[in-house]
Amino acid sequence: ICLKVPVGVIPFGTGNDFSRVCGWGGFTPKPLIGKHMCAFNRTVKNLSLSETHMFDVWKIEILLKNNGKFLTVKDKKEVLCEKETNEKVMVHEMINYFSIGADASIVFEFEKNRKNTQLKNKVEYAKQGTKQLVSAPAKLQKYIGKIQSNETEIDAKLGRKFLVWQNIGSYGGGMDIWAIKKPKNNGLMPQDFGDHKLELMSVMGTQYVPLSKGTGGAGIGKVAQVDNYSVSFKDDWENPVYFQVDGEGIKAYGVREVSISHRYEVKVLVKDGNNIKVSKSL
């Protein structure tokens, strides 16, 4: 499936990762409208001069055991997911990234303390991350059984703290951790958000992401670059498992399996001259 109408974007969020990879920046334009709508007209002109590229959308399916449950954050409080009260599966569409583990728990806790400005939100993210330096989260091998693609097991280095599947070259407000970590003749290619492949990385801890530019990606491991994944979980794990899909935190008990597959593709508007590797086949 391919949606025929190209999608453009103006950044208004905290991280604005999708906007960044499309060349539109990470901050809300100021002024947005301007006198006699000059600023707005300039934005519209830039969009009209942009290039069109293909962009993959992925399906994330989380399956629970019979005694499992999902929780999200609503009005800064943990609530049982209404749609999942009688069902044991949650399905999300993902465009930017998906993660399991330590960073997802930060996202979930952040939602309970979200602020009203971009700067305050970034400070809150840092605050939640600092807490993990005091109380370390569990290693992935405690609750993940194995990861497969097309029934072939993937060595995902489960002695680390979280996994991140990255569809775009921007994570956590502008960090391109796939590009920073150089390959070691393992056949992995540069990232392309229109190639029907999803990049998987394992990370030793959340502190390694903001330090990655200076360390060359120390603590971050490139794992795989394929078109589908299946993650199975251990039966004896009774604590919650944290997920995040495009910045939305999820807390789950009794997780059985997660599957990731290509859903469809859309056309996106990329700012003319933006130096990124993307699929140009239309």
mmCIF file of C-alpha atoms in Angstrom, residues 5-281:
data_model
loop_
_atom_site.group_PDB
_atom_site.id
_atom_site.type_symbol
_atom_site.label_atom_id
_atom_site.label_comp_id
_atom_site.label_asym_id
_atom_site.label_seq_id
_atom_site.Cartn_x
_atom_site.Cartn_y
_atom_site.Cartn_z
ATOM 1 C CA VAL A 5 -0.619 12.424 -1.172
ATOM 2 C CA PRO A 6 2.846 13.610 -0.012
ATOM 3 C CA VAL A 7 3.098 14.492 3.684
ATOM 4 C CA GLY A 8 4.870 17.655 4.853
ATOM 5 C CA VAL A 9 5.689 18.653 8.416
ATOM 6 C CA ILE A 10 6.221 21.724 10.593
ATOM 7 C CA PRO A 11 7.987 20.946 13.909
ATOM 8 C CA PHE A 12 5.904 21.550 17.045
ATOM 9 C CA GLY A 13 6.926 18.744 19.418
ATOM 10 C CA THR A 14 9.784 18.111 21.865
ATOM 11 C CA GLY A 15 12.172 15.954 19.817
ATOM 12 C CA ASN A 16 10.801 16.553 16.300
ATOM 13 C CA ASP A 17 12.851 13.671 14.923
ATOM 14 C CA PHE A 18 10.658 13.117 11.869
ATOM 15 C CA SER A 19 10.925 16.812 11.001
ATOM 16 C CA ARG A 20 14.697 16.728 11.437
ATOM 17 C CA VAL A 21 15.303 13.874 8.975
ATOM 18 C CA CYS A 22 13.099 15.559 6.404
ATOM 19 C CA GLY A 23 15.176 18.721 6.685
ATOM 20 C CA TRP A 24 12.605 20.939 8.413
ATOM 21 C CA GLY A 25 14.529 21.347 11.660
ATOM 22 C CA GLY A 26 13.907 20.505 15.286
ATOM 23 C CA PHE A 27 12.276 23.696 16.516
ATOM 24 C CA THR A 28 9.012 25.524 15.817
ATOM 25 C CA PRO A 29 9.588 28.324 13.268
ATOM 26 C CA LYS A 30 9.644 31.769 14.852
ATOM 27 C CA PRO A 31 7.737 33.691 13.787
ATOM 28 C CA LEU A 32 5.335 31.052 12.526
ATOM 29 C CA ILE A 33 3.003 33.434 10.697
ATOM 30 C CA GLY A 34 4.830 36.774 10.625
ATOM 31 C CA LYS A 35 3.697 40.196 9.500
ATOM 32 C CA HIS A 36 1.424 39.976 6.462
ATOM 33 C CA MET A 37 1.913 36.173 6.707
ATOM 34 C CA CYS A 38 5.454 36.508 5.313
ATOM 35 C CA ALA A 39 6.916 33.725 7.472
ATOM 36 C CA PHE A 40 4.039 31.359 6.758
ATOM 37 C CA ASN A 41 4.262 32.068 3.022
ATOM 38 C CA ARG A 42 7.988 31.303 3.147
ATOM 39 C CA THR A 43 7.282 27.948 4.806
ATOM 40 C CA VAL A 44 4.646 27.101 2.184
ATOM 41 C CA LYS A 45 7.075 28.058 -0.611
ATOM 42 C CA ASN A 46 9.781 25.804 0.851
ATOM 43 C CA LEU A 47 7.299 22.931 1.012
ATOM 44 C CA SER A 48 6.305 23.508 -2.609
ATOM 45 C CA LEU A 49 9.981 23.350 -3.665
ATOM 46 C CA SER A 50 10.747 20.217 -1.669
ATOM 47 C CA GLU A 51 11.532 16.751 -3.004
ATOM 48 C CA THR A 52 9.235 13.745 -2.631
ATOM 49 C CA HIS A 53 10.599 10.525 -1.140
ATOM 50 C CA MET A 54 9.184 7.195 -0.040
ATOM 51 C CA PHE A 55 8.845 6.584 3.697
ATOM 52 C CA ASP A 56 8.172 3.250 5.429
ATOM 53 C CA VAL A 57 5.474 2.793 8.078
ATOM 54 C CA TRP A 58 5.802 -0.232 10.390
ATOM 55 C CA LYS A 59 3.350 -2.348 12.358
ATOM 56 C CA ILE A 60 4.136 -3.065 16.025
ATOM 57 C CA GLU A 61 2.048 -5.825 17.609
ATOM 58 C CA ILE A 62 2.384 -6.615 21.327
ATOM 59 C CA LEU A 63 0.767 -9.857 22.505
ATOM 60 C CA LEU A 64 0.069 -10.620 26.175
ATOM 61 C CA LYS A 65 -0.511 -13.813 28.105
ATOM 62 C CA ASN A 66 -3.967 -14.426 29.589
ATOM 63 C CA ASN A 67 -3.111 -12.631 32.817
ATOM 64 C CA GLY A 68 -1.405 -9.674 31.110
ATOM 65 C CA LYS A 69 -2.417 -6.019 31.035
ATOM 66 C CA PHE A 70 -1.422 -2.748 29.361
ATOM 67 C CA LEU A 71 -1.046 0.622 31.059
ATOM 68 C CA THR A 72 -0.464 4.053 29.575
ATOM 69 C CA VAL A 73 -0.394 7.584 30.970
ATOM 70 C CA LYS A 74 -3.467 9.800 30.823
ATOM 71 C CA ASP A 75 -3.682 13.181 32.546
ATOM 72 C CA LYS A 76 -0.290 12.373 34.147
ATOM 73 C CA LYS A 77 -1.612 9.206 35.780
ATOM 74 C CA GLU A 78 -1.159 5.511 34.984
ATOM 75 C CA VAL A 79 -4.343 4.043 33.587
ATOM 76 C CA LEU A 80 -5.392 0.665 32.260
ATOM 77 C CA CYS A 81 -5.709 0.860 28.486
ATOM 78 C CA GLU A 82 -9.441 0.988 27.777
ATOM 79 C CA LYS A 83 -9.234 -0.707 24.376
ATOM 80 C CA GLU A 84 -7.155 -3.527 25.803
ATOM 81 C CA THR A 85 -9.235 -4.343 28.909
ATOM 82 C CA ASN A 86 -10.798 -7.359 27.184
ATOM 83 C CA GLU A 87 -8.098 -7.981 24.610
ATOM 84 C CA LYS A 88 -4.553 -9.224 24.922
ATOM 85 C CA VAL A 89 -3.031 -7.519 21.907
ATOM 86 C CA MET A 90 -2.015 -3.938 21.169
ATOM 87 C CA VAL A 91 -1.246 -2.765 17.639
ATOM 88 C CA HIS A 92 0.569 0.456 16.786
ATOM 89 C CA GLU A 93 1.808 2.023 13.583
ATOM 90 C CA MET A 94 5.369 3.289 13.907
ATOM 91 C CA ILE A 95 7.175 5.839 11.753
ATOM 92 C CA ASN A 96 10.222 6.908 13.795
ATOM 93 C CA TYR A 97 11.382 4.303 16.300
ATOM 94 C CA PHE A 98 10.350 1.595 18.721
ATOM 95 C CA SER A 99 12.189 0.481 21.836
ATOM 96 C CA ILE A 100 12.049 -2.019 24.673
ATOM 97 C CA GLY A 101 13.645 -1.544 28.068
ATOM 98 C CA ALA A 102 15.408 1.259 29.907
ATOM 99 C CA ASP A 103 14.734 4.195 27.593
ATOM 100 C CA ALA A 104 11.067 3.212 27.254
ATOM 101 C CA SER A 105 10.685 3.357 31.039
ATOM 102 C CA ILE A 106 12.047 6.917 30.948
ATOM 103 C CA VAL A 107 9.470 7.842 28.305
ATOM 104 C CA PHE A 108 6.681 6.349 30.423
ATOM 105 C CA GLU A 109 7.766 8.189 33.591
ATOM 106 C CA PHE A 110 8.293 11.395 31.635
ATOM 107 C CA GLU A 111 4.675 11.361 30.480
ATOM 108 C CA LYS A 112 3.618 11.547 34.122
ATOM 109 C CA ASN A 113 5.704 14.703 34.536
ATOM 110 C CA ARG A 114 5.384 16.384 31.118
ATOM 111 C CA LYS A 115 5.906 20.173 31.123
ATOM 112 C CA ASN A 116 4.536 22.992 28.998
ATOM 113 C CA THR A 117 7.685 24.007 27.059
ATOM 114 C CA GLN A 118 10.247 22.175 24.928
ATOM 115 C CA LEU A 119 13.135 23.236 27.192
ATOM 116 C CA LYS A 120 11.395 22.114 30.389
ATOM 117 C CA ASN A 121 10.530 18.781 28.769
ATOM 118 C CA LYS A 122 14.179 18.178 27.841
ATOM 119 C CA VAL A 123 15.204 18.936 31.432
ATOM 120 C CA GLU A 124 12.588 16.457 32.666
ATOM 121 C CA TYR A 125 13.923 13.784 30.289
ATOM 122 C CA ALA A 126 17.409 14.330 31.694
ATOM 123 C CA LYS A 127 16.066 14.122 35.235
ATOM 124 C CA GLN A 128 14.361 10.791 34.571
ATOM 125 C CA GLY A 129 17.505 9.450 32.913
ATOM 126 C CA THR A 130 19.647 10.406 35.907
ATOM 127 C CA LYS A 131 17.460 8.239 38.139
ATOM 128 C CA GLN A 132 18.660 5.155 36.241
ATOM 129 C CA LEU A 133 22.235 5.897 37.263
ATOM 130 C CA VAL A 134 21.139 5.404 40.870
ATOM 131 C CA SER A 135 18.716 2.521 40.355
ATOM 132 C CA ALA A 136 19.849 0.467 37.361
ATOM 133 C CA PRO A 137 17.121 -1.125 35.182
ATOM 134 C CA ALA A 138 17.120 -4.857 34.483
ATOM 135 C CA LYS A 139 19.155 -6.276 31.634
ATOM 136 C CA LEU A 140 17.192 -7.482 28.616
ATOM 137 C CA GLN A 141 18.237 -11.090 29.147
ATOM 138 C CA LYS A 142 16.194 -11.145 32.356
ATOM 139 C CA TYR A 143 12.905 -11.015 30.442
ATOM 140 C CA ILE A 144 13.563 -11.471 26.706
ATOM 141 C CA GLY A 145 13.900 -15.046 25.460
ATOM 142 C CA LYS A 146 15.064 -14.568 21.882
ATOM 143 C CA ILE A 147 14.752 -12.368 18.801
ATOM 144 C CA GLN A 148 14.161 -13.804 15.350
ATOM 145 C CA SER A 149 13.656 -12.751 11.756
ATOM 146 C CA ASN A 150 12.136 -15.247 9.320
ATOM 147 C CA GLU A 151 12.622 -17.936 11.986
ATOM 148 C CA THR A 152 16.368 -17.233 12.153
ATOM 149 C CA GLU A 153 17.628 -16.216 15.584
ATOM 150 C CA ILE A 154 19.390 -12.861 15.914
ATOM 151 C CA ASP A 155 22.205 -12.255 18.386
ATOM 152 C CA ALA A 156 20.930 -9.025 19.949
ATOM 153 C CA LYS A 157 23.415 -8.757 22.838
ATOM 154 C CA LEU A 158 20.727 -9.117 25.487
ATOM 155 C CA GLY A 159 23.165 -8.395 28.311
ATOM 156 C CA ARG A 160 22.433 -4.724 27.638
ATOM 157 C CA LYS A 161 19.641 -2.440 28.945
ATOM 158 C CA PHE A 162 17.480 -1.611 25.928
ATOM 159 C CA LEU A 163 16.767 -2.311 22.271
ATOM 160 C CA VAL A 164 15.846 0.338 19.731
ATOM 161 C CA TRP A 165 14.479 -0.176 16.229
ATOM 162 C CA GLN A 166 15.214 2.975 14.264
ATOM 163 C CA ASN A 167 13.364 3.794 11.043
ATOM 164 C CA ILE A 168 14.887 7.261 10.713
ATOM 165 C CA GLY A 169 18.304 8.790 11.266
ATOM 166 C CA SER A 170 17.259 10.791 14.309
ATOM 167 C CA TYR A 171 16.561 9.514 17.806
ATOM 168 C CA GLY A 172 15.842 11.301 21.081
ATOM 169 C CA GLY A 173 15.906 14.786 19.566
ATOM 170 C CA GLY A 174 18.499 14.505 16.815
ATOM 171 C CA MET A 175 20.941 11.664 17.622
ATOM 172 C CA ASP A 176 21.696 9.478 14.576
ATOM 173 C CA ILE A 177 23.097 6.562 16.556
ATOM 174 C CA TRP A 178 23.076 4.167 13.580
ATOM 175 C CA ALA A 179 25.372 6.471 11.592
ATOM 176 C CA ILE A 180 27.608 7.280 14.578
ATOM 177 C CA LYS A 181 28.372 3.620 15.257
ATOM 178 C CA LYS A 182 30.660 2.527 12.444
ATOM 179 C CA PRO A 183 30.173 -1.016 11.047
ATOM 180 C CA LYS A 184 32.816 -3.714 11.333
ATOM 181 C CA ASN A 185 32.542 -5.412 7.938
ATOM 182 C CA ASN A 186 29.207 -6.956 8.925
ATOM 183 C CA GLY A 187 27.375 -6.086 5.733
ATOM 184 C CA LEU A 188 25.075 -3.515 7.363
ATOM 185 C CA MET A 189 24.235 -0.574 5.116
ATOM 186 C CA PRO A 190 23.591 3.131 5.774
ATOM 187 C CA GLN A 191 20.065 3.856 6.866
ATOM 188 C CA ASP A 192 17.338 4.580 4.320
ATOM 189 C CA PHE A 193 13.815 5.273 5.568
ATOM 190 C CA GLY A 194 12.305 4.018 2.321
ATOM 191 C CA ASP A 195 14.092 0.680 1.822
ATOM 192 C CA HIS A 196 11.586 -1.598 3.677
ATOM 193 C CA LYS A 197 14.270 -2.456 6.249
ATOM 194 C CA LEU A 198 14.339 -1.589 9.931
ATOM 195 C CA GLU A 199 17.585 -1.126 11.863
ATOM 196 C CA LEU A 200 17.980 -2.758 15.296
ATOM 197 C CA MET A 201 20.508 -1.648 17.925
ATOM 198 C CA SER A 202 21.219 -2.749 21.481
ATOM 199 C CA VAL A 203 22.403 -0.178 24.029
ATOM 200 C CA MET A 204 24.185 -0.683 27.332
ATOM 201 C CA GLY A 205 22.306 2.164 29.029
ATOM 202 C CA THR A 206 20.443 5.399 28.351
ATOM 203 C CA GLN A 207 23.493 7.530 29.204
ATOM 204 C CA TYR A 208 25.338 6.177 26.159
ATOM 205 C CA VAL A 209 23.011 7.851 23.634
ATOM 206 C CA PRO A 210 23.707 11.543 24.451
ATOM 207 C CA LEU A 211 27.431 10.740 24.749
ATOM 208 C CA SER A 212 27.581 8.818 21.471
ATOM 209 C CA LYS A 213 28.932 11.634 19.286
ATOM 210 C CA GLY A 214 31.931 12.089 21.532
ATOM 211 C CA THR A 215 32.547 8.375 22.100
ATOM 212 C CA GLY A 216 31.996 7.125 18.558
ATOM 213 C CA GLY A 217 28.992 5.092 19.639
ATOM 214 C CA ALA A 218 30.572 3.298 22.612
ATOM 215 C CA GLY A 219 27.989 1.161 24.387
ATOM 216 C CA ILE A 220 25.801 0.968 21.250
ATOM 217 C CA GLY A 221 25.777 -2.141 19.082
ATOM 218 C CA LYS A 222 24.403 -2.526 15.570
ATOM 219 C CA VAL A 223 22.463 -5.788 15.508
ATOM 220 C CA ALA A 224 20.412 -6.248 12.325
ATOM 221 C CA GLN A 225 18.836 -4.595 9.289
ATOM 222 C CA VAL A 226 15.894 -6.692 8.072
ATOM 223 C CA ASP A 227 12.217 -6.373 7.168
ATOM 224 C CA ASN A 228 10.611 -8.192 10.134
ATOM 225 C CA TYR A 229 11.312 -9.135 13.734
ATOM 226 C CA SER A 230 9.783 -11.384 16.379
ATOM 227 C CA VAL A 231 10.638 -10.985 20.080
ATOM 228 C CA SER A 232 9.633 -13.662 22.592
ATOM 229 C CA PHE A 233 9.531 -13.094 26.363
ATOM 230 C CA LYS A 234 10.276 -15.361 29.305
ATOM 231 C CA ASP A 235 7.375 -16.904 31.216
ATOM 232 C CA ASP A 236 8.859 -16.365 34.679
ATOM 233 C CA TRP A 237 9.216 -12.570 34.434
ATOM 234 C CA GLU A 238 6.596 -10.946 36.698
ATOM 235 C CA ASN A 239 7.769 -7.320 36.608
ATOM 236 C CA PRO A 240 6.581 -4.812 34.001
ATOM 237 C CA VAL A 241 8.108 -4.503 30.556
ATOM 238 C CA TYR A 242 8.355 -1.005 29.085
ATOM 239 C CA PHE A 243 7.863 -0.116 25.427
ATOM 240 C CA GLN A 244 7.828 3.149 23.548
ATOM 241 C CA VAL A 245 6.440 3.777 20.075
ATOM 242 C CA ASP A 246 7.312 7.155 18.551
ATOM 243 C CA GLY A 247 7.653 8.706 21.986
ATOM 244 C CA GLU A 248 4.535 7.128 23.518
ATOM 245 C CA GLY A 249 5.311 5.054 26.602
ATOM 246 C CA ILE A 250 3.605 1.720 27.355
ATOM 247 C CA LYS A 251 3.859 -0.393 30.504
ATOM 248 C CA ALA A 252 2.855 -4.037 30.191
ATOM 249 C CA TYR A 253 2.600 -7.095 32.419
ATOM 250 C CA GLY A 254 2.604 -10.660 31.152
ATOM 251 C CA VAL A 255 4.092 -10.008 27.721
ATOM 252 C CA ARG A 256 4.261 -13.031 25.441
ATOM 253 C CA GLU A 257 5.576 -11.734 22.130
ATOM 254 C CA VAL A 258 6.227 -8.655 20.017
ATOM 255 C CA SER A 259 6.149 -8.749 16.221
ATOM 256 C CA ILE A 260 7.372 -6.025 13.881
ATOM 257 C CA SER A 261 6.534 -5.956 10.186
ATOM 258 C CA HIS A 262 6.324 -3.533 7.287
ATOM 259 C CA ARG A 263 2.807 -2.006 7.064
ATOM 260 C CA TYR A 264 2.810 0.347 4.076
ATOM 261 C CA GLU A 265 4.658 3.378 2.707
ATOM 262 C CA VAL A 266 3.863 7.045 2.262
ATOM 263 C CA LYS A 267 5.347 9.895 0.283
ATOM 264 C CA VAL A 268 7.024 12.608 2.377
ATOM 265 C CA LEU A 269 8.306 16.067 1.508
ATOM 266 C CA VAL A 270 12.041 16.457 2.096
ATOM 267 C CA LYS A 271 13.549 19.939 2.063
ATOM 268 C CA ASP A 272 15.478 20.596 -1.129
ATOM 269 C CA GLY A 273 19.207 20.072 -0.562
ATOM 270 C CA ASN A 274 18.816 18.141 2.694
ATOM 271 C CA ASN A 275 21.833 15.819 2.831
ATOM 272 C CA ILE A 276 20.268 12.493 3.799
ATOM 273 C CA LYS A 277 20.169 9.063 2.207
ATOM 274 C CA VAL A 278 16.609 8.165 1.325
ATOM 275 C CA SER A 279 14.785 6.130 -1.265
ATOM 276 C CA LYS A 280 13.959 8.171 -4.355
ATOM 277 C CA SER A 281 12.011 5.535 -6.281
#
